[in-house]
Each structure stands twice: as structure tokens, then as C-alpha cells.
C-alpha positions as MATLAB code, in Angstrom:
seq = 'MTTAILQVLGIPRFYKKLRFVIDEKEYFEKLSAFAIYKWLKDRKDAKVVLLAPDSLITEIENDIDEAVELLKNREKFKDRILELLDVDAEVLIIPSVGVYSRKYTVRFEGSVENTIVYIFKELVKLGIDEIYADISTGQNIYTTSMLEALRRYATYRKLRCILQGEKGFSLKLAYVPPVLVEGQRAKVELHDFDVKVFFSLPTSNPKGICRDVEKRRELKEKYNNFFNEISKDLKTLKMAFNAVKHNVPLVFYHPEILNLDIDVVSKRDRLLKILEELEESREIIVNGDSIIVRRPTLDFGNVANTFFSMAMLQSVIEFWREKVGEPELNSILKTFEEVYKNLGLDVNSKFLERDVKEIEEKAEGLRGEELLLNLYPTDQKPKGSKDPKRNFFAHSGFLREITRVKREGNKILLRYDVEAMKRRNVDVKRWLLNPGKS';
ca = [
    -194.435  -24.318  -89.178;
    -195.408  -21.608  -86.542;
    -198.853  -21.603  -85.195;
    -200.721  -18.859  -83.404;
    -204.136  -18.343  -81.897;
    -205.442  -14.789  -82.036;
    -208.132  -13.136  -80.036;
    -209.150   -9.508  -79.588;
    -209.649   -8.579  -75.932;
    -212.626   -6.799  -74.586;
    -212.874   -5.518  -71.009;
    -210.723   -7.764  -68.783;
    -212.951   -7.765  -65.615;
    -215.850   -9.260  -67.793;
    -214.080  -12.434  -68.490;
    -215.040  -15.368  -66.402;
    -214.137  -19.070  -66.811;
    -216.239  -21.029  -69.213;
    -216.387  -24.603  -70.351;
    -215.203  -24.357  -73.854;
    -215.932  -27.483  -76.024;
    -213.827  -28.506  -78.965;
    -214.100  -31.944  -80.468;
    -216.334  -32.984  -77.504;
    -213.548  -32.211  -75.084;
    -214.051  -29.524  -72.454;
    -211.512  -26.793  -71.584;
    -212.113  -24.627  -68.491;
    -210.650  -21.138  -69.550;
    -211.307  -17.524  -69.550;
    -210.720  -17.161  -73.240;
    -211.448  -19.424  -76.127;
    -207.881  -18.839  -77.453;
    -206.395  -20.833  -74.402;
    -208.948  -23.648  -75.057;
    -207.783  -23.747  -78.648;
    -204.206  -23.705  -77.379;
    -204.834  -26.814  -75.108;
    -206.615  -28.528  -77.880;
    -203.675  -28.092  -80.242;
    -201.044  -28.711  -77.638;
    -200.707  -32.464  -78.203;
    -200.433  -32.089  -81.943;
    -198.173  -28.967  -82.551;
    -196.432  -26.086  -80.961;
    -198.563  -22.855  -80.748;
    -198.795  -19.534  -79.006;
    -201.644  -17.252  -77.899;
    -201.513  -13.823  -79.196;
    -204.006  -11.412  -77.533;
    -204.828   -8.208  -79.354;
    -205.485   -5.459  -76.852;
    -206.827   -2.072  -78.059;
    -205.169    0.756  -76.139;
    -208.496    2.095  -75.361;
    -208.636   -0.457  -72.647;
    -206.523    1.918  -70.694;
    -209.717    3.560  -69.159;
    -210.879    0.087  -67.971;
    -207.600   -1.080  -66.342;
    -206.074    2.169  -64.881;
    -207.975    4.768  -62.789;
    -204.960    7.131  -62.299;
    -204.575    9.392  -65.290;
    -200.712    9.913  -64.739;
    -200.187    6.013  -64.589;
    -202.476    5.758  -67.654;
    -200.162    8.142  -69.658;
    -197.178    6.083  -68.557;
    -198.778    2.868  -69.783;
    -199.797    4.491  -73.058;
    -196.179    5.517  -73.657;
    -194.675    2.061  -72.476;
    -196.259   -0.825  -74.382;
    -194.242   -3.354  -72.321;
    -195.825   -2.043  -69.005;
    -199.243   -2.068  -70.685;
    -198.820   -5.728  -71.825;
    -197.696   -6.725  -68.317;
    -200.728   -5.038  -66.684;
    -203.015   -6.847  -69.198;
    -201.467  -10.250  -68.404;
    -201.522   -9.507  -64.670;
    -205.230   -8.797  -64.812;
    -206.123  -11.917  -66.899;
    -203.655  -14.029  -64.929;
    -202.556  -15.738  -68.125;
    -199.364  -16.356  -70.189;
    -199.474  -15.169  -73.632;
    -198.063  -12.668  -76.122;
    -199.921   -9.298  -76.221;
    -200.170   -6.801  -79.006;
    -201.277   -3.273  -77.872;
    -203.230   -2.162  -81.080;
    -204.202    1.459  -81.876;
    -207.640    2.603  -80.953;
    -209.914    5.154  -82.521;
    -212.696    7.129  -80.793;
    -213.486    8.580  -77.436;
    -213.418    6.546  -74.261;
    -214.363    7.632  -70.704;
    -214.444    6.421  -67.164;
    -212.451    8.264  -64.523;
    -210.930   10.388  -67.144;
    -211.415   10.579  -70.974;
    -209.113    9.596  -73.695;
    -209.567   10.599  -77.305;
    -207.732    8.550  -79.980;
    -207.185   10.447  -83.047;
    -206.256    8.675  -86.237;
    -207.994    6.110  -88.350;
    -209.067    2.587  -88.225;
    -206.467    2.061  -91.039;
    -203.747    2.462  -88.379;
    -205.282   -0.503  -86.470;
    -205.424   -2.702  -89.521;
    -201.881   -1.744  -90.616;
    -200.566   -2.369  -87.032;
    -202.002   -5.954  -86.896;
    -200.889   -6.604  -90.481;
    -197.362   -5.461  -89.607;
    -197.089   -7.541  -86.684;
    -198.257  -10.698  -88.424;
    -195.671  -10.040  -91.203;
    -193.073   -9.752  -88.479;
    -194.120  -12.904  -86.712;
    -194.219  -14.842  -90.068;
    -197.011  -17.158  -88.748;
    -197.819  -20.053  -91.020;
    -201.078  -21.185  -89.364;
    -203.576  -18.935  -87.539;
    -206.584  -19.603  -85.498;
    -208.522  -16.429  -84.955;
    -211.497  -16.006  -82.573;
    -213.807  -13.367  -84.020;
    -216.354  -13.639  -81.154;
    -214.938  -11.205  -78.598;
    -213.725   -7.550  -78.416;
    -215.457   -4.382  -79.743;
    -216.642   -4.835  -83.281;
    -214.402   -2.203  -84.785;
    -211.223   -4.112  -83.553;
    -212.561   -7.605  -84.409;
    -213.362   -6.377  -87.906;
    -209.871   -4.734  -88.088;
    -208.251   -8.037  -87.173;
    -210.288   -9.851  -89.805;
    -209.270   -7.485  -92.493;
    -205.564   -7.571  -91.445;
    -205.907  -11.379  -91.540;
    -207.424  -11.302  -95.105;
    -204.618   -9.114  -96.371;
    -201.863  -11.221  -94.414;
    -203.307  -14.386  -96.180;
    -203.038  -12.612  -99.392;
    -199.510  -11.610  -98.670;
    -198.552  -15.247  -97.837;
    -200.086  -16.651 -100.991;
    -198.359  -14.111 -103.210;
    -195.054  -14.877 -101.498;
    -195.104  -18.368 -103.163;
    -197.250  -17.820 -106.195;
    -194.870  -19.057 -108.745;
    -194.116  -22.003 -106.654;
    -197.745  -23.096 -106.468;
    -197.429  -23.861 -102.723;
    -199.941  -22.907 -100.062;
    -197.818  -22.971  -96.929;
    -200.449  -20.977  -94.992;
    -203.606  -21.902  -93.284;
    -206.267  -19.614  -91.570;
    -209.203  -20.782  -89.546;
    -211.794  -18.650  -87.843;
    -213.288  -19.689  -84.412;
    -216.893  -18.871  -83.511;
    -218.175  -18.945  -79.961;
    -221.903  -18.210  -79.188;
    -222.734  -15.519  -76.598;
    -222.234  -16.615  -72.940;
    -223.994  -15.118  -69.837;
    -222.868  -16.919  -66.767;
    -219.661  -18.201  -65.431;
    -219.087  -21.947  -66.150;
    -221.470  -21.981  -69.054;
    -220.828  -24.612  -71.794;
    -219.850  -22.943  -75.038;
    -219.004  -24.880  -78.092;
    -216.100  -23.534  -80.293;
    -216.679  -23.846  -84.077;
    -213.671  -23.764  -86.204;
    -214.010  -22.987  -89.978;
    -211.403  -22.503  -92.690;
    -211.094  -18.962  -94.157;
    -209.508  -18.758  -97.495;
    -208.656  -15.962  -99.998;
    -208.086  -16.246 -103.727;
    -205.158  -14.448 -105.198;
    -204.599  -13.950 -108.896;
    -201.393  -13.496 -110.948;
    -201.921   -9.653 -111.339;
    -199.608   -6.759 -110.506;
    -200.365   -4.753 -107.368;
    -200.660   -1.048 -107.765;
    -198.560    0.346 -105.033;
    -196.978    3.558 -104.126;
    -194.448    3.197 -101.201;
    -194.050    6.877 -100.799;
    -197.855    7.109 -100.114;
    -198.138    4.952  -96.906;
    -198.974    7.976  -94.820;
    -201.949   10.298  -95.711;
    -200.854   13.160  -93.518;
    -199.224   15.644  -95.930;
    -196.506   16.882  -93.437;
    -195.569   13.479  -92.352;
    -195.406   12.073  -95.805;
    -193.167   14.991  -96.796;
    -191.003   14.222  -93.795;
    -190.804   10.518  -94.715;
    -189.828   11.426  -98.415;
    -186.995   13.548  -97.151;
    -185.673   11.134  -94.615;
    -186.080    7.934  -96.731;
    -185.975    9.201 -100.227;
    -183.108    7.006 -101.275;
    -184.742    3.938  -99.833;
    -188.131    4.750 -101.490;
    -186.294    5.126 -104.710;
    -184.730    1.745 -104.353;
    -188.149    0.200 -103.714;
    -189.483    1.931 -106.799;
    -186.721    0.613 -108.889;
    -187.403   -2.974 -107.340;
    -191.012   -2.610 -108.307;
    -190.083   -1.740 -111.804;
    -188.002   -4.920 -112.017;
    -191.041   -6.767 -110.688;
    -193.181   -5.236 -113.440;
    -190.651   -6.465 -116.095;
    -190.551  -10.063 -114.498;
    -194.280  -10.132 -114.252;
    -194.788   -9.218 -117.925;
    -191.984  -11.647 -118.925;
    -194.009  -14.447 -117.316;
    -197.464  -13.307 -118.305;
    -196.545  -12.601 -121.975;
    -194.250  -15.699 -122.214;
    -190.773  -14.355 -122.602;
    -188.630  -16.805 -120.617;
    -185.211  -16.107 -121.980;
    -184.938  -12.629 -120.284;
    -184.653  -14.498 -116.930;
    -181.366  -15.910 -118.129;
    -180.067  -12.324 -118.902;
    -179.156  -10.264 -115.846;
    -178.333   -7.331 -118.084;
    -182.000   -7.401 -118.963;
    -183.616   -8.503 -115.836;
    -181.496   -8.239 -112.682;
    -183.169  -10.195 -109.997;
    -180.168  -10.064 -107.550;
    -182.276   -8.075 -104.956;
    -182.279   -8.531 -101.181;
    -186.032   -7.991 -100.985;
    -186.216   -9.367  -97.388;
    -184.036   -6.812  -95.826;
    -185.989   -4.087  -97.739;
    -189.245   -5.439  -96.331;
    -187.802   -5.442  -92.880;
    -186.706   -1.872  -93.245;
    -190.178   -0.917  -94.402;
    -191.554   -2.567  -91.307;
    -189.333   -0.456  -89.130;
    -190.558    2.660  -90.926;
    -194.127    1.707  -90.121;
    -193.016    1.199  -86.545;
    -191.461    4.631  -86.390;
    -194.691    6.147  -87.756;
    -196.641    4.431  -84.862;
    -193.907    5.613  -82.315;
    -194.438    9.183  -83.496;
    -197.767    9.328  -82.026;
    -198.345   12.331  -79.611;
    -199.793   11.890  -76.192;
    -201.250   15.188  -74.854;
    -202.715   15.679  -71.302;
    -205.163   18.328  -70.614;
    -206.842   18.302  -67.188;
    -208.656   15.113  -66.863;
    -208.557   14.174  -70.613;
    -205.794   12.566  -72.745;
    -205.447   12.987  -76.470;
    -203.460   10.283  -78.487;
    -202.773   11.670  -81.957;
    -201.493    9.456  -84.719;
    -200.481   10.204  -88.259;
    -203.100    8.559  -90.557;
    -201.782    5.610  -92.473;
    -202.952    4.595  -95.959;
    -203.573    0.774  -95.540;
    -204.188    0.325  -99.261;
    -200.641    1.549 -100.186;
    -199.164   -0.329  -97.266;
    -200.753   -3.632  -98.283;
    -200.148   -3.193 -101.985;
    -196.440   -2.515 -101.377;
    -196.122   -5.604  -99.226;
    -198.098   -7.561 -101.818;
    -195.585   -6.436 -104.461;
    -192.582   -7.295 -102.330;
    -194.023  -10.752 -101.647;
    -194.524  -11.419 -105.408;
    -191.087  -10.041 -106.027;
    -189.664  -12.542 -103.428;
    -191.512  -15.442 -105.172;
    -189.964  -14.409 -108.514;
    -186.502  -14.067 -107.111;
    -186.845  -17.332 -105.285;
    -187.860  -18.975 -108.664;
    -184.973  -17.401 -110.404;
    -182.397  -18.663 -107.919;
    -183.757  -22.112 -107.611;
    -185.059  -22.933 -111.150;
    -183.240  -20.721 -113.646;
    -180.020  -22.293 -114.578;
    -178.459  -23.086 -118.021;
    -180.433  -21.702 -120.922;
    -180.875  -24.969 -122.585;
    -183.985  -25.188 -124.827;
    -185.762  -28.130 -123.250;
    -184.751  -26.968 -119.791;
    -186.396  -23.693 -120.469;
    -189.513  -25.372 -121.681;
    -189.774  -27.707 -118.554;
    -189.071  -24.937 -116.126;
    -191.579  -22.581 -117.415;
    -194.284  -25.163 -118.127;
    -194.229  -25.771 -114.400;
    -194.676  -22.006 -113.632;
    -197.426  -21.606 -116.145;
    -199.236  -24.610 -114.701;
    -199.008  -23.040 -111.161;
    -200.318  -19.776 -112.432;
    -203.046  -21.298 -114.796;
    -201.407  -19.869 -117.830;
    -201.843  -22.983 -119.863;
    -202.006  -21.163 -123.161;
    -198.458  -19.819 -122.551;
    -197.289  -23.395 -122.433;
    -198.760  -24.254 -125.770;
    -197.143  -21.341 -127.570;
    -193.823  -22.037 -125.904;
    -194.014  -25.746 -126.871;
    -194.684  -24.579 -130.487;
    -191.633  -22.203 -130.683;
    -189.238  -24.701 -128.912;
    -190.315  -27.298 -131.362;
    -189.589  -25.003 -134.345;
    -186.217  -24.103 -132.951;
    -185.327  -27.781 -132.500;
    -186.257  -28.500 -136.104;
    -184.137  -25.439 -137.475;
    -181.181  -26.410 -135.291;
    -181.195  -29.975 -136.478;
    -177.946  -29.899 -138.381;
    -176.429  -26.897 -136.677;
    -172.730  -26.765 -135.868;
    -171.495  -24.298 -133.340;
    -173.527  -21.062 -132.846;
    -175.656  -19.249 -135.296;
    -178.280  -16.396 -135.279;
    -181.685  -17.916 -135.244;
    -182.547  -15.846 -138.359;
    -179.760  -17.569 -140.335;
    -181.264  -21.091 -139.670;
    -184.166  -20.314 -142.031;
    -183.862  -20.879 -145.751;
    -183.080  -17.754 -147.911;
    -186.699  -17.368 -149.131;
    -187.953  -17.448 -145.509;
    -185.237  -15.209 -144.184;
    -186.420  -11.629 -143.983;
    -183.964   -8.813 -143.421;
    -185.864   -8.009 -140.113;
    -189.243   -7.899 -138.691;
    -191.636   -5.114 -139.755;
    -192.958   -5.111 -136.204;
    -190.205   -6.481 -134.101;
    -191.940   -5.812 -130.805;
    -195.079   -7.712 -131.853;
    -193.068  -10.656 -133.093;
    -190.925  -10.721 -129.968;
    -194.125  -11.407 -127.895;
    -195.744  -13.547 -130.517;
    -192.853  -16.079 -130.474;
    -191.927  -16.478 -126.926;
    -189.439  -13.791 -126.938;
    -187.311  -15.784 -129.355;
    -187.063  -12.902 -131.942;
    -184.967  -14.258 -134.896;
    -182.880  -11.183 -135.388;
    -181.531  -11.098 -131.788;
    -181.660  -14.751 -130.620;
    -178.510  -16.944 -131.041;
    -178.673  -20.716 -131.053;
    -175.731  -22.999 -130.162;
    -175.535  -26.744 -130.313;
    -173.400  -28.688 -127.735;
    -174.005  -32.422 -128.254;
    -177.711  -33.007 -127.636;
    -178.133  -29.626 -125.966;
    -179.434  -26.471 -127.669;
    -178.347  -23.319 -125.959;
    -180.058  -19.981 -126.431;
    -179.013  -16.361 -125.776;
    -179.795  -12.935 -126.821;
    -177.184  -11.186 -129.069;
    -176.602   -7.931 -127.278;
    -174.778   -6.317 -130.256;
    -177.536   -7.301 -132.558;
    -180.006   -5.712 -130.235;
    -178.085   -2.530 -130.242;
    -177.817   -2.501 -134.055;
    -181.481   -3.062 -134.569;
    -182.533   -0.732 -131.821;
    -184.295   -3.503 -129.890;
    -185.010   -2.431 -126.328;
    -186.423   -5.505 -124.547;
    -186.532   -3.667 -121.144;
    -188.691   -0.999 -122.520;
    -190.942   -3.592 -124.193;
    -191.364   -5.488 -120.893;
    -192.295   -2.369 -119.085;
    -194.974   -1.518 -121.749;
    -196.015   -4.652 -123.659;
    -199.102   -3.089 -125.010;
    -197.453   -0.011 -126.429;
    -195.738    0.288 -129.735;
];
């Protein structure tokens, strides 16, 4: 488990050593993040991650030429921050917005959405499992941006294992009262911060991650094939989501219907690189004693929802690879009852149990393999459903006309009859994409 302590930096020269108190123990540090780090040190490995808005440039560098150099070179900027604070930590230089002046003026053009996206992106890259975040320092706009990024990252992490029913992530917020003088005693309060996630399909548009029309057009031209791949994957997610939500387990055993052989992690990483490319495309313009930093405006809603979708897809793929094996009737029931329990879809389990029991009864004296329709007595055997789509979803996807049943000893195996589906014009893919439409 990776643990990180996050804190937004304000003006470095204002930080003096204080006596931070955690669990009645005192830690003499400039920042509460380092007090929390020492408090955790005996129990787990952790690292301090400082979030430094690039607007701090006006406070740490008097020379405008050197300021431009630091704005262009994040590594040098980080080193300067650490040198001024005289600490050892990771530093993230986060995008600023607004106008800042001292010896010269810097105007940061863009949006607070860029700040939130940048923090969220870095959290995804770091893959942190446990976070302690101090929300008591730094200019409000950046502290609230961190909080919003943390909220979305917590959602992302929970969706990543939503079918597995595992938490695997912890977020605590640290609160420190205002301090006035060096050496003052300040108690650090730690409180759990949780988010609730629901089994619902995120509405995402990967091609809309940037609001600037020209930049969005440029991205579409450069990464059109990649975005089309993501859109295809999101369509697969929609099918898988509806298969779970509407209780159609057998499609998970048919790759010709639901193909989950997808490397979603590499695609997520590529999307992270595209976001980094957007950040690096910022313009830095010098005009006399002023600097303009111009960034393309990002759409955090589309960014977050795309990552939410990819996280959910990753959970589905992991479930498919680890749990979906032989399409044996009782194995299907056991596997999907567990998933439905994790998702709070108890009613699905009841309907699945009912349909499994009925198939068991009909297959009692079965020898070999037979279409499920043929296991019913002649007077109960319709030529075909008047409304096959409705019956498909009403009976756990075990539509009699297309489901084949095979008995092997004590096992009852199921599969869809692809030829029967063609003859009867049954398009399960289309049904899964639009369950509510005729």
C-alpha cells in the first residue's frame, strides 16, 4: 500500500517551525505534512507530496528572466522550492489562475479546471492507496482544487474495484488551526473523508477533454484513431454494464458478443500522456516587466468521467478474467450472486435463482445437448417468443429459442446457439446497448 501526505504550499518565507501535536506527541516542523509523516513513520512507509502553484514564482524569484526559466523548467522550479523550505519531499508544480505581482507581473490564463485536472492526473499516475491531505494551508482556490481532485480520485479508485466490493483506498483530511508565532502549539485533527459511488454508467466524451475549439480540433486530428478505440471500449463497457444491471450473465461467456480482451491500463496511460501534452503546450509570453502564461482550457467533467469509465471497465475486465470460467449453471449463479451482492442488486439474484432452478428441473433427464426450448412439453413449447427481447431480459438472458443446455455428469453447461440467433434475427449486442428500446 502506498501512502502519501499532501499539502498545498503558500508563500514559503512565511513558514516557521511550529509544535504540531498528533496523538499527544509533538513534532517540531515547518509544515504539518512532515509532522504527519513522522507520526506515520513507525507504522508504514509514506511520502510527502507538496503542491506548489506556479504563481509562487513571484514570491521566490525577483529576476524576470530567471522566473521565465523556472516556469519553463518544472524540475528547476521544484528544486528551488525545496531549497527555500530546506526539506526533502516530492513537489508538484500545479497550474495557477489569475494575476500575481511583486517585482514583475504574471498573468495566468486558463481555468481552475486545469488545476484540478493536473492534480487528479498526478494522483492517478502515482496510484496512491492512502492519502492524508492537509487543507489548512495555501490560497483557497488551490486548496479547494486539491479537495475536488481528491474527491474525484476517491471516486475513481472506488469504481476501479466496484464489482469486487473492495475498498482498497483511504482518504483522511488534516485540519490545523491558524497559527501566529513561531513555536506555537498546533493540534492536527485527522478525519476520514469518504465518497459514495453507485453502479451507474458515467457519461463521458473522450474527444471533449479540452474546451478550446482549435486545440480540440488538433487533438481529434492527431489522436483520432486512439479516441475511436476509447469510444469502442466505452461501448463495450455499456454492454457489460447493462448485462450486469439487467441480469444477463451468459453474455460474459461469449466473447463474440462481449469481447473484454482489452488492455485498458495502457489506454489509460496514453490518455494521461495526452493530458501532459496539453499542459506542456502552454505558451509563456514576456512583454516588458510582465509574463503571460496561457494554457488551453480543459474540461474536467469529461476528463473525470472518461477516467471513471475506464476504471469501471478495468473492474469489469478483472472480474471477467478472474471469475468467469466454465459456463456451468451453478457456477454462473454463484459468480453473479457475489457480484450482485457487492453492487446491492439483490433482486437480480432472486430472478437468477428462479431461472437457474427452472433450467435444472427441465434438464433433469437430459442426455447430451439440447435447445432449452425443446426441454418443455409440446403444449408449453411456443414456436418463438412474441417479444423475444422482453423475454430475454425477463429470464436472465436464457431465452429458450437461443440457449442450448448440455449435461455432463452432474454439470449443466449453457451456451448461446449462434446459428439460432441468426435464424431468429436475435441481436443481443444491440439489445445490450439499448435495453429499454424495442
